[in-house]
Coordinates of C-alpha atoms in Angstrom, one line a residue:
Chain A
X309 CA -59.9 59.6 68.0
X310 CA -57.9 58.0 70.8
X311 CA -57.9 59.7 74.2
X312 CA -54.5 60.6 75.6
X313 CA -54.8 57.8 78.2
X314 CA -55.5 55.2 75.6
X315 CA -52.6 56.4 73.5
X316 CA -50.3 56.2 76.5
X317 CA -51.6 52.8 77.2
X318 CA -50.9 51.6 73.6
X319 CA -47.5 53.2 73.7
X320 CA -46.7 51.4 77.0
X321 CA -48.0 48.1 75.6
X322 CA -45.9 48.6 72.5
X323 CA -42.7 48.9 74.4
X324 CA -43.7 46.4 77.1
X325 CA -44.5 43.7 74.5
X326 CA -41.4 44.6 72.6
X327 CA -39.1 44.1 75.5
X328 CA -41.0 41.0 76.7
X329 CA -40.7 39.2 73.4
X330 CA -37.1 40.3 72.8
X331 CA -34.8 37.9 71.1
X332 CA -31.6 36.5 72.8
X333 CA -29.4 39.0 71.1
X334 CA -31.7 41.9 72.1
X335 CA -31.5 41.0 75.8
X336 CA -27.7 40.6 75.5
X337 CA -27.1 44.0 73.9
X338 CA -29.4 45.7 76.4
X339 CA -27.2 44.3 79.2
X340 CA -24.2 45.6 77.3
X341 CA -25.8 49.0 76.8
X342 CA -26.6 49.4 80.5
X343 CA -23.1 48.4 81.6
X344 CA -21.6 50.7 79.0
X345 CA -23.8 53.7 80.1
X346 CA -22.9 53.0 83.7
X347 CA -19.2 53.0 82.9
X348 CA -19.4 56.1 80.7
X349 CA -21.7 58.3 82.8
X350 CA -20.9 57.2 86.3
X351 CA -17.3 56.0 86.4
X352 CA -15.8 58.0 83.6
X353 CA -17.7 61.2 83.8
X354 CA -17.9 61.6 87.6
X355 CA -14.5 60.3 88.5
X356 CA -12.2 61.1 85.6
X357 CA -13.8 63.7 83.3
X358 CA -14.8 66.7 85.2
X359 CA -15.2 70.2 83.7
X360 CA -11.5 71.3 83.8
X361 CA -11.9 75.1 83.2
X362 CA -15.0 75.0 85.4
X363 CA -12.8 74.0 88.4
X364 CA -10.4 76.8 87.5
X365 CA -13.2 79.3 87.2
X366 CA -13.9 79.2 90.9
X367 CA -10.7 81.2 91.3
X368 CA -10.6 83.3 88.2
X369 CA -13.5 82.8 85.7
X370 CA -13.3 80.7 82.6
X371 CA -12.7 83.4 80.1
X372 CA -10.0 85.0 82.1
X373 CA -8.3 81.6 82.7
X374 CA -8.3 80.7 79.0
X375 CA -7.3 84.3 78.0
X376 CA -4.3 83.9 80.3
X377 CA -3.4 80.6 78.7
X378 CA -3.5 82.2 75.3
X379 CA -1.4 85.1 76.2
X380 CA 1.1 83.4 78.5
X381 CA 1.7 79.9 77.1
X382 CA 3.7 77.8 79.5
Chain B
X1243 CA 6.2 77.2 73.9
X1244 CA 6.3 73.6 72.6
X1245 CA 9.7 73.0 74.3
X1246 CA 8.4 74.1 77.6
X1247 CA 5.3 72.0 77.6
X1248 CA 5.1 68.4 78.9
X1249 CA 5.1 66.6 75.5
X1250 CA 4.1 63.5 77.3
X1251 CA 0.8 65.1 78.2
X1252 CA 0.1 66.2 74.6
X1253 CA 1.1 62.8 73.3
X1254 CA -1.0 60.9 75.8
X1255 CA -4.0 63.2 75.3
X1256 CA -3.6 62.7 71.5
X1257 CA -3.2 59.0 71.9
X1258 CA -6.4 58.8 74.0
X1259 CA -8.4 60.8 71.6
X1260 CA -7.1 58.8 68.6
X1261 CA -7.9 55.5 70.4
X1262 CA -11.5 56.7 71.2
X1263 CA -12.1 58.1 67.7
X1264 CA -10.7 55.0 66.0
X1265 CA -12.8 52.6 68.0
X1266 CA -15.9 54.9 67.6
X1267 CA -15.4 54.8 63.9
X1268 CA -15.4 51.0 63.9
X1269 CA -19.2 51.1 64.8
X1270 CA -20.4 54.2 63.0
X1271 CA -19.9 53.5 59.3
X1272 CA -21.8 50.2 59.4
X1273 CA -24.7 52.0 61.0
X1274 CA -24.7 54.7 58.3
X1275 CA -24.7 52.3 55.4
X1276 CA -26.6 49.2 56.7
X1277 CA -29.5 51.4 57.7
X1278 CA -29.9 52.4 54.1
X1279 CA -29.5 48.9 52.8
X1280 CA -32.1 47.6 55.2
X1281 CA -34.5 50.4 54.1
X1282 CA -34.0 49.6 50.4
X1283 CA -34.6 45.9 51.1
X1284 CA -37.8 46.7 53.1
X1285 CA -39.0 49.0 50.3
X1286 CA -38.7 46.0 47.9
X1287 CA -40.7 43.9 50.4
X1288 CA -43.4 46.5 50.7
X1289 CA -43.6 46.9 46.9
X1290 CA -43.6 43.2 46.0
X1291 CA -45.2 41.7 49.1
X1292 CA -42.7 38.9 48.8
X1293 CA -42.3 37.3 52.3
X1294 CA -38.7 36.3 51.4
X1295 CA -37.7 39.9 51.2
X1296 CA -39.2 40.5 54.6
X1297 CA -37.1 37.7 56.0
X1298 CA -34.0 39.1 54.3
X1299 CA -34.8 42.6 55.7
X1300 CA -35.3 41.3 59.2
X1301 CA -32.0 39.4 59.1
X1302 CA -29.9 42.4 58.1
X1303 CA -31.9 44.5 60.5
X1304 CA -30.8 42.2 63.3
X1305 CA -27.1 42.7 62.4
X1306 CA -27.8 46.5 62.1
X1307 CA -29.4 46.4 65.6
X1308 CA -26.4 44.6 67.2
X1309 CA -24.0 47.1 65.7
X1310 CA -26.2 50.1 66.5
X1311 CA -26.7 49.1 70.2
X1312 CA -23.1 48.4 70.9
X1313 CA -21.8 51.5 69.1
X1314 CA -24.4 53.9 70.6
X1315 CA -23.0 56.5 73.0
X1316 CA -19.3 55.6 72.3
X1317 CA -18.9 59.1 70.7
X1318 CA -20.0 60.8 74.0
X1319 CA -16.5 59.9 75.4
X1320 CA -15.0 62.2 72.7
X1321 CA -17.0 65.1 74.1
X1322 CA -15.8 64.3 77.6
X1323 CA -12.3 64.4 76.3
X1324 CA -12.8 67.8 74.7
X1325 CA -14.1 69.2 78.0
X1326 CA -11.4 67.7 80.2
X1327 CA -8.2 67.1 78.2
X1328 CA -8.7 69.9 75.6
X1329 CA -10.5 72.5 77.8
X1330 CA -8.7 75.5 76.3
X1331 CA -9.8 74.4 72.9
X1332 CA -13.4 73.7 74.1
X1333 CA -13.6 77.2 75.5
X1334 CA -11.9 78.9 72.6
X1335 CA -14.3 77.3 70.0
X1336 CA -17.3 78.4 72.0
X1337 CA -20.8 77.8 70.5
X1338 CA -19.4 77.0 67.0
X1339 CA -18.6 73.5 68.1
X1340 CA -21.4 73.3 70.7
X1341 CA -24.2 74.3 68.3
X1342 CA -23.8 71.5 65.7
X1343 CA -23.3 68.9 68.5
X1344 CA -26.4 70.1 70.3
X1345 CA -28.4 69.9 67.0
X1346 CA -27.0 66.4 66.5
X1347 CA -28.1 65.4 70.0
X1348 CA -31.6 66.9 69.9
X1349 CA -32.7 66.4 66.3
X1350 CA -30.9 63.5 64.8
X1351 CA -30.3 61.3 67.8
X1352 CA -33.9 61.5 69.0
X1353 CA -35.2 60.9 65.4
X1354 CA -33.2 57.8 65.0
X1355 CA -33.6 56.4 68.5
X1356 CA -37.4 56.9 68.5
X1357 CA -37.9 55.1 65.2
X1358 CA -35.4 52.4 66.0
X1359 CA -38.0 51.1 68.5
X1360 CA -40.6 51.0 65.7
X1361 CA -38.1 49.2 63.5
X1362 CA -37.5 46.4 66.0
X1363 CA -40.8 46.2 68.0
X1364 CA -43.2 47.4 65.3
X1365 CA -43.3 44.4 63.0
X1366 CA -47.0 43.3 62.8
X1367 CA -48.0 46.1 65.2
X1368 CA -47.8 49.1 62.9
X1369 CA -48.8 49.3 59.2
X1370 CA -46.3 48.1 56.6
X1371 CA -45.9 51.6 55.3
X1372 CA -45.4 53.2 58.7
X1373 CA -42.7 50.6 59.5
X1374 CA -41.0 51.3 56.2
X1375 CA -41.1 55.0 56.9
X1376 CA -39.5 54.3 60.3
X1377 CA -36.7 52.4 58.7
X1378 CA -36.0 55.3 56.3
X1379 CA -36.2 57.8 59.1
X1380 CA -33.6 55.8 61.1
X1381 CA -31.3 55.8 58.1
X1382 CA -31.8 59.5 57.5
X1383 CA -31.4 60.3 61.2
X1384 CA -28.2 58.3 61.5
X1385 CA -26.7 60.1 58.6
X1386 CA -27.9 63.5 59.8
X1387 CA -26.1 62.8 63.1
X1388 CA -23.0 62.3 61.0
X1389 CA -23.6 65.6 59.3
X1390 CA -23.5 67.7 62.4
X1391 CA -20.4 65.9 63.8
X1392 CA -18.6 66.4 60.4
X1393 CA -19.7 70.1 60.3
X1394 CA -18.0 70.6 63.7
X1395 CA -14.9 68.7 62.5
X1396 CA -14.8 70.7 59.3
X1397 CA -14.7 73.9 61.1
X1398 CA -11.6 72.7 62.8
X1399 CA -10.0 72.1 59.4
X1400 CA -11.3 75.4 57.9
X1401 CA -12.6 77.9 60.5
X1402 CA -15.2 80.2 58.9
X1403 CA -18.3 82.1 59.9
X1404 CA -17.1 83.5 63.3
X1405 CA -15.3 86.3 65.1
X1406 CA -13.1 86.1 68.1
X1407 CA -14.4 87.9 71.2
X1408 CA -11.5 88.9 73.5
X1409 CA -14.0 89.7 76.2
X1410 CA -15.0 86.1 76.6
X1411 CA -11.9 84.5 74.9
X1412 CA -14.2 82.6 72.7
X1413 CA -15.1 82.5 69.0
X1414 CA -18.7 83.5 68.3
X1415 CA -20.7 82.3 65.3
X1416 CA -21.6 85.1 63.0
X1417 CA -22.9 83.1 60.0
X1418 CA -24.5 79.7 60.7
X1419 CA -24.8 79.0 56.9
X1420 CA -21.1 79.5 56.3
X1421 CA -20.4 77.0 59.1
X1422 CA -22.9 74.5 57.7
X1423 CA -21.9 74.9 54.0
X1424 CA -18.2 75.2 54.8
X1425 CA -16.5 73.8 51.6
X1426 CA -14.7 71.3 53.7
X1427 CA -18.0 70.2 55.4
X1428 CA -19.8 69.6 52.2
X1429 CA -17.2 67.2 50.6
X1430 CA -16.3 65.6 53.9
X1431 CA -20.0 64.8 54.7
X1432 CA -20.6 63.2 51.2
X1433 CA -17.2 61.4 51.3
X1434 CA -17.7 60.1 54.8
X1435 CA -21.3 58.8 54.5
X1436 CA -20.6 57.3 51.1
X1437 CA -17.6 55.5 52.6
X1438 CA -20.1 54.1 55.2
X1439 CA -22.4 52.9 52.5
X1440 CA -19.4 51.2 50.8
X1441 CA -18.4 49.5 54.0
X1442 CA -21.9 48.3 54.7
X1443 CA -22.2 47.0 51.1
X1444 CA -18.9 45.0 51.5
X1445 CA -20.2 43.7 54.9
X1446 CA -23.4 42.4 53.2
X1447 CA -21.5 41.1 50.2
X1448 CA -19.0 39.3 52.4
X1449 CA -21.5 37.6 54.7
X1450 CA -23.7 36.6 51.7
X1451 CA -20.6 35.1 50.2
X1452 CA -20.1 33.1 53.4
X1453 CA -23.6 31.6 53.0
X1454 CA -22.9 30.7 49.4
X1455 CA -19.6 29.0 50.5
X1456 CA -21.5 27.1 53.1
X1457 CA -24.2 26.2 50.5
X1458 CA -27.0 27.6 52.6
X1459 CA -29.5 30.6 52.4
X1460 CA -28.9 30.8 48.7
X1461 CA -31.8 33.0 47.9
X1462 CA -31.0 35.4 50.7
X1463 CA -27.4 35.5 49.6
X1464 CA -28.0 36.1 45.9
X1465 CA -30.6 38.8 46.6
X1466 CA -28.4 40.5 49.2
X1467 CA -25.4 40.4 46.8
X1468 CA -27.5 42.0 44.1
X1469 CA -28.5 45.0 46.4
X1470 CA -25.1 45.3 48.0
X1471 CA -23.0 45.1 44.8
X1472 CA -25.1 47.8 43.1
X1473 CA -25.3 50.0 46.2
X1474 CA -21.6 49.4 46.9
X1475 CA -20.5 50.2 43.4
X1476 CA -22.4 53.4 43.2
X1477 CA -21.2 54.4 46.7
X1478 CA -17.6 53.6 45.8
X1479 CA -17.9 55.9 42.7
X1480 CA -19.3 58.6 44.9
X1481 CA -16.4 58.0 47.3
X1482 CA -13.9 58.4 44.5
X1483 CA -15.6 61.6 43.1
X1484 CA -16.0 63.2 46.5
X1485 CA -12.4 62.1 47.5
X1486 CA -11.2 64.1 44.4
X1487 CA -13.3 67.1 45.5
X1488 CA -11.9 66.7 49.0
X1489 CA -8.3 66.7 47.8
X1490 CA -9.0 70.0 45.8
X1491 CA -10.4 71.6 49.0
X1492 CA -7.4 70.4 51.0
X1493 CA -5.1 71.9 48.4
X1494 CA -6.8 75.2 48.9
X1495 CA -7.3 75.4 52.7
X1496 CA -4.7 73.1 54.1
X1497 CA -1.8 73.2 51.5
X1498 CA 0.8 71.7 53.9
X1499 CA -1.5 68.7 54.4
X1500 CA -1.9 68.4 50.6
X1501 CA 1.9 68.5 50.0
X1502 CA 2.4 66.0 52.8
X1503 CA -0.1 63.6 51.2
X1504 CA 2.1 63.6 48.1
X1505 CA 5.4 64.0 49.9
X1506 CA 5.9 67.0 47.7
X1507 CA 8.7 69.2 49.0
X1508 CA 9.5 71.5 46.1
X1509 CA 6.6 73.2 44.4
X1510 CA 6.3 73.1 40.7
X1511 CA 3.8 73.5 37.9
X1512 CA 3.2 70.4 35.8
X1513 CA 3.4 68.5 39.1
X1514 CA 3.1 64.7 38.9
X1515 CA 0.8 62.5 40.9
X1516 CA 2.4 59.7 42.8
X1517 CA 0.5 56.5 42.0
X1518 CA 2.7 54.3 44.2
X1519 CA 5.8 55.1 46.2
X1520 CA 8.1 54.1 49.1
X1521 CA 9.7 56.8 51.2
X1522 CA 13.0 57.1 53.0
X1523 CA 14.7 59.9 54.9
X1524 CA 17.2 61.9 52.9
X1525 CA 20.2 63.9 54.0
X1526 CA 18.4 67.2 53.2
X1527 CA 16.4 68.9 56.0
X1528 CA 14.0 71.8 56.5
X1529 CA 15.2 73.4 59.8
X1530 CA 15.5 70.4 62.1
X1531 CA 13.1 68.2 60.2
X1532 CA 14.5 65.6 57.7
X1533 CA 13.2 65.7 54.2
X1534 CA 11.8 62.4 52.8
X1535 CA 12.9 61.1 49.5
X1536 CA 11.5 58.2 47.3
X1537 CA 13.1 54.8 47.2
X1538 CA 10.7 54.0 44.5
X1539 CA 7.8 55.7 42.9
X1540 CA 5.4 55.6 39.9
X1541 CA 4.5 59.1 38.9
X1542 CA 1.8 60.3 36.5
X1543 CA 3.3 63.4 34.9
X1544 CA 1.3 66.6 35.3
X1545 CA -1.7 64.9 36.9
X1546 CA -1.4 66.6 40.3
X1547 CA -1.5 70.0 38.7
X1548 CA -4.5 69.0 36.5
X1549 CA -6.4 67.5 39.5
X1550 CA -5.6 70.5 41.7
X1551 CA -6.2 73.4 39.3
X1552 CA -7.6 72.0 36.1
X1553 CA -4.5 72.4 34.0
X1554 CA -0.8 71.4 33.8
X1555 CA 0.2 75.0 34.4
X1556 CA -1.2 75.0 37.9
X1557 CA 1.5 75.6 40.4
X1558 CA 1.4 73.1 43.3
X1559 CA 3.3 74.4 46.3
X1560 CA 5.7 72.0 48.1
X1561 CA 6.5 71.8 51.8
X1562 CA 9.6 74.0 51.3
X1563 CA 7.6 76.7 49.6
X1564 CA 5.1 76.7 52.4
X1565 CA 7.6 76.7 55.2
X1566 CA 10.3 79.1 53.9
X1567 CA 7.9 81.1 51.6
X1568 CA 7.9 81.8 47.9
X1569 CA 7.5 85.5 47.1
X1570 CA 7.2 84.8 43.4
X1571 CA 4.0 82.8 44.1
X1572 CA 2.8 85.1 46.9
X1573 CA 3.3 82.4 49.5
X1574 CA 4.2 83.8 53.0
X1575 CA 6.8 82.0 55.0
X1576 CA 5.9 80.5 58.3
X1577 CA 8.3 83.0 60.0
X1578 CA 6.3 85.9 58.6
X1579 CA 3.0 84.2 59.7
X1580 CA 4.5 83.8 63.2
X1581 CA 5.2 87.6 63.3
X1582 CA 1.6 88.3 62.2
X1583 CA 0.3 85.9 64.8
X1584 CA 2.3 87.6 67.5
X1585 CA 0.8 90.9 66.5
X1586 CA -2.7 89.4 67.2
X1587 CA -1.5 88.0 70.5
X1588 CA 0.1 91.2 71.6
X1589 CA -3.2 92.9 70.9
X1590 CA -4.8 90.4 73.2
X1591 CA -2.2 91.1 75.9
X1592 CA -2.9 94.9 75.5
X1593 CA -6.6 94.1 75.8
X1594 CA -6.1 92.3 79.1
X1595 CA -3.9 95.0 80.5
X1596 CA -6.4 97.7 79.5
X1597 CA -9.1 95.8 81.4
X1598 CA -6.8 95.4 84.4
X1599 CA -6.0 99.1 84.4
X1600 CA -9.7 100.0 84.0
X1601 CA -9.0 101.6 80.5
X1602 CA -12.4 100.8 79.2
X1603 CA -12.1 102.9 76.0
X1604 CA -8.8 101.2 75.0
X1605 CA -10.2 97.8 75.8
X1606 CA -13.3 98.5 73.6
X1607 CA -11.1 99.8 70.8
X1608 CA -8.9 96.6 70.8
X1609 CA -12.0 94.4 71.1
X1610 CA -13.3 96.2 68.0
X1611 CA -10.1 95.3 66.1
X1612 CA -10.9 91.6 66.4
X1613 CA -14.1 92.3 64.5
X1614 CA -12.3 94.3 61.8
X1615 CA -11.9 92.3 58.6
X1616 CA -8.6 93.9 57.7
X1617 CA -7.1 93.0 61.2
X1618 CA -8.6 89.5 60.9
X1619 CA -7.2 88.8 57.4
X1620 CA -3.8 90.4 58.2
X1621 CA -3.2 89.2 61.7
X1622 CA -5.8 87.2 63.6
X1623 CA -6.0 84.4 60.9
X1624 CA -2.4 83.6 61.8
X1625 CA -3.0 83.7 65.6
X1626 CA -1.9 80.1 66.1
X1627 CA 1.5 80.7 64.5
X1628 CA 2.4 82.8 67.5
X1629 CA 2.6 79.6 69.6
X1630 CA 5.1 77.9 67.3
X1631 CA 8.7 77.6 68.3
X1632 CA 10.2 77.0 64.8
X1633 CA 8.8 77.3 61.3
X1634 CA 9.2 73.6 60.6
X1635 CA 6.8 72.8 63.4
X1636 CA 4.0 73.2 60.8
X1637 CA 5.2 70.1 59.0
X1638 CA 3.0 67.1 59.9
X1639 CA 4.2 63.5 59.9
X1640 CA 4.9 63.0 56.2
X1641 CA 5.1 59.2 56.1
X1642 CA 1.8 58.9 58.0
X1643 CA 0.1 61.3 55.7
X1644 CA 1.5 59.9 52.5
X1645 CA 0.9 56.2 53.2
X1646 CA -2.6 56.6 54.7
X1647 CA -3.6 58.6 51.6
X1648 CA -2.1 56.2 49.1
X1649 CA -3.3 53.0 50.7
X1650 CA -6.8 54.5 51.0
X1651 CA -6.8 55.3 47.3
X1652 CA -5.5 51.9 46.3
X1653 CA -8.2 50.2 48.4
X1654 CA -10.8 52.4 46.7
X1655 CA -9.8 51.0 43.3
X1656 CA -9.8 47.5 44.8
X1657 CA -13.4 48.0 46.1
X1658 CA -14.6 49.0 42.6
X1659 CA -13.1 45.8 41.2
X1660 CA -14.7 43.6 43.8
X1661 CA -18.2 45.1 43.3
X1662 CA -17.9 45.0 39.5
X1663 CA -16.8 41.3 39.6
X1664 CA -19.7 40.6 42.0
X1665 CA -22.2 42.0 39.5
X1666 CA -20.5 40.3 36.6
X1667 CA -20.7 36.9 38.1
X1668 CA -24.1 37.5 39.5
X1669 CA -25.6 38.4 36.1
X1670 CA -23.8 35.6 34.4
X1671 CA -25.2 33.3 37.1
X1672 CA -21.8 31.9 38.0
X1673 CA -21.4 33.5 41.4
X1674 CA -21.7 30.3 43.4
X1675 CA -19.2 28.4 41.1
X1676 CA -16.5 31.0 41.6
X1677 CA -15.6 30.0 45.1
X1678 CA -12.3 32.0 44.9
X1679 CA -14.3 35.2 44.5
X1680 CA -16.6 34.3 47.4
X1681 CA -13.5 33.9 49.6
X1682 CA -12.2 37.2 48.3
X1683 CA -15.5 38.9 49.1
X1684 CA -15.6 37.3 52.6
X1685 CA -12.0 38.3 53.4
X1686 CA -12.6 41.9 52.1
X1687 CA -15.1 42.7 54.8
X1688 CA -12.4 44.3 57.0
X1689 CA -10.7 46.3 54.2
X1690 CA -13.2 49.2 54.1
X1691 CA -12.7 49.6 57.9
X1692 CA -9.0 49.9 57.2
X1693 CA -9.7 52.5 54.4
X1694 CA -12.0 54.5 56.6
X1695 CA -9.6 54.6 59.6
X1696 CA -6.8 55.6 57.2
X1697 CA -9.0 58.5 56.0
X1698 CA -9.3 59.8 59.5
X1699 CA -5.6 59.3 60.1
X1700 CA -4.9 61.5 57.1
X1701 CA -7.5 64.1 58.1
X1702 CA -6.3 64.4 61.6
X1703 CA -2.5 63.7 61.5
X1704 CA -2.1 65.5 58.2
X1705 CA -3.3 68.8 59.8
X1706 CA -0.8 68.7 62.7
X1707 CA 0.2 70.7 64.6
X1708 CA -3.2 72.4 64.4
X1709 CA -6.3 71.5 66.4
X1710 CA -7.9 74.5 64.6
X1711 CA -6.2 75.2 61.4
X1712 CA -3.9 78.2 61.7
X1713 CA -5.6 79.5 64.9
X1714 CA -4.7 77.0 67.6
X1715 CA -2.0 74.4 67.8
X1716 CA -2.4 71.3 70.1
X1717 CA 0.1 72.7 72.5
X1718 CA -2.2 75.7 73.2
X1719 CA -5.4 73.6 73.4
X1720 CA -4.4 70.9 75.9
X1721 CA -5.4 71.2 79.5
X1722 CA -2.7 71.3 82.1
X1723 CA -3.9 68.1 83.9
X1724 CA -1.9 65.2 85.3
X1725 CA -0.4 62.9 82.6
X1726 CA -1.2 60.0 85.0
X1727 CA -4.9 60.5 84.8
X1728 CA -4.8 60.7 81.0
X1729 CA -2.8 57.4 81.0
X1730 CA -5.3 55.8 83.4
X1731 CA -8.3 56.7 81.3
X1732 CA -6.4 55.7 78.1
X1733 CA -6.1 52.2 79.6
X1734 CA -9.8 52.2 80.8
X1735 CA -10.9 53.1 77.3
X1736 CA -8.8 50.5 75.7
X1737 CA -10.3 47.9 78.0
X1738 CA -13.9 49.2 77.5
X1739 CA -13.8 49.5 73.8
X1740 CA -12.0 46.2 73.3
X1741 CA -14.6 44.6 75.4
X1742 CA -17.4 46.2 73.3
X1743 CA -15.7 45.1 70.1
X1744 CA -15.3 41.5 71.3
X1745 CA -19.0 41.5 72.4
X1746 CA -20.1 42.9 69.0
X1747 CA -18.1 40.4 67.0
X1748 CA -19.1 37.4 69.1
X1749 CA -22.8 38.3 69.1
X1750 CA -22.7 39.0 65.3
X1751 CA -20.9 35.8 64.5
X1752 CA -23.4 33.8 66.5
X1753 CA -26.3 35.5 64.8
X1754 CA -24.8 35.0 61.3
X1755 CA -24.3 31.3 62.1
X1756 CA -27.9 31.0 63.2
X1757 CA -29.0 32.8 60.1
X1758 CA -32.4 34.3 59.2
X1759 CA -35.6 32.9 60.8
X1760 CA -37.5 30.5 58.6

């Protein structure tokens, strides 16, 4: 049976070799994935998509805020 | 309420969600279907040991990988939008929406993403059988992801298995199995994944046809066409069967959407099914909304009643019946539903006032009402109607619903014809000679995308004004944020997704031109 260390080593080699011998399209799509994740999680999430009722809850509490919206539609 | 709200905000928030969902759905169905086609091809390779099948599998796996990588995480933006642009909705649905999405993230996503690595890095490093198992697990994982997303969407179309808690202003799941086996979810899942299988089959068929037209990769092309035509034909038949089931469920739980699909205004028994039709506005109107009439139509007498209820005697309500009511058929008018919805909303107001005035007993009593089946069935199920300004607000865009449904159905019949012809020419050995058909197959690659998007247009536009059927209209769901920020992110998304699409198409075309490794 493999020791945990040797298993981790094999797992590392598996991914390392996989990335090292990656084809042209693999390298290209990884660049696209990284750019996309940066745009989604850094630019979009942090700047544009904040937790809207979370902001409101500082003053009132989320449930109270939404309850108010349901009862008093503006 | 609708008149008081900034319609621009609702429209831009809707447009942004639609743009994101439409682009997301350009990537997803190919992943759903191609993963299974690749797994089938690899199974043949493992069973036969034929190296040519390995080459074929690896080629289609490459195209799967490009699509998978570029499409991955595009759906997360939809979740951002729920939280920011539709925050009232997100809070109101509570864990009912969150639970399926969390299961999707934890179970299915990790299943597919773990084994995708084995699929691409594992050739010659793991055993043939383990590699094959990984390919199948990726296919199953991808489709399980779709299941949980569709369960969440189906709850919006037919909310079941929950109670509303006024204390938290959220719906709470009371029956997980009702949510999972929601009748909308079952047919929607089967219909959606089989449409993905169909799309991937047409993709494989079309690209194989391209190779035959270029007189290269003959063996790959013929073998791929054999798999894709059989898989595609079976999938299209399942799409047709589940589409019929889906229409029956819509007739039951979203009758206005069903009437809109057929542009049926006046309910009748022995109702005919419109095979083909062109609409125009008539002089008649329901409230302030103009009624559509047909410039031209081909109608199959009695068929709509038969498809809906199994016999010609089945009464199919029209939009007029559903808006103004039909006491003879026990159909409530929207005005009556608005009154019932207001009773539920007044109870909520009383609850809030009781809490404010420290009347704990009264608050507890009202809170209990929202768990009482009689109150739920009589009043709370119409909660969303309290937000409507006029009864005719429940009428969706008829032309969008009618045309999206009918074009989708016509395309379905076209796909059956293409797959049957592919099999016919293949088994007669005349596929390469019928170059016209190869061109048809190549040009048909885009059509399942059109059909799939139209399906979503029907599902989402046909249920307007509801974000949650009968419980919450869009106007109550939208966050009061600046329209400017929604417009900015709309433009950002349009640029991001268009960039991704261009990247996908250019990498794919280059890889297709290179072809499989020899």
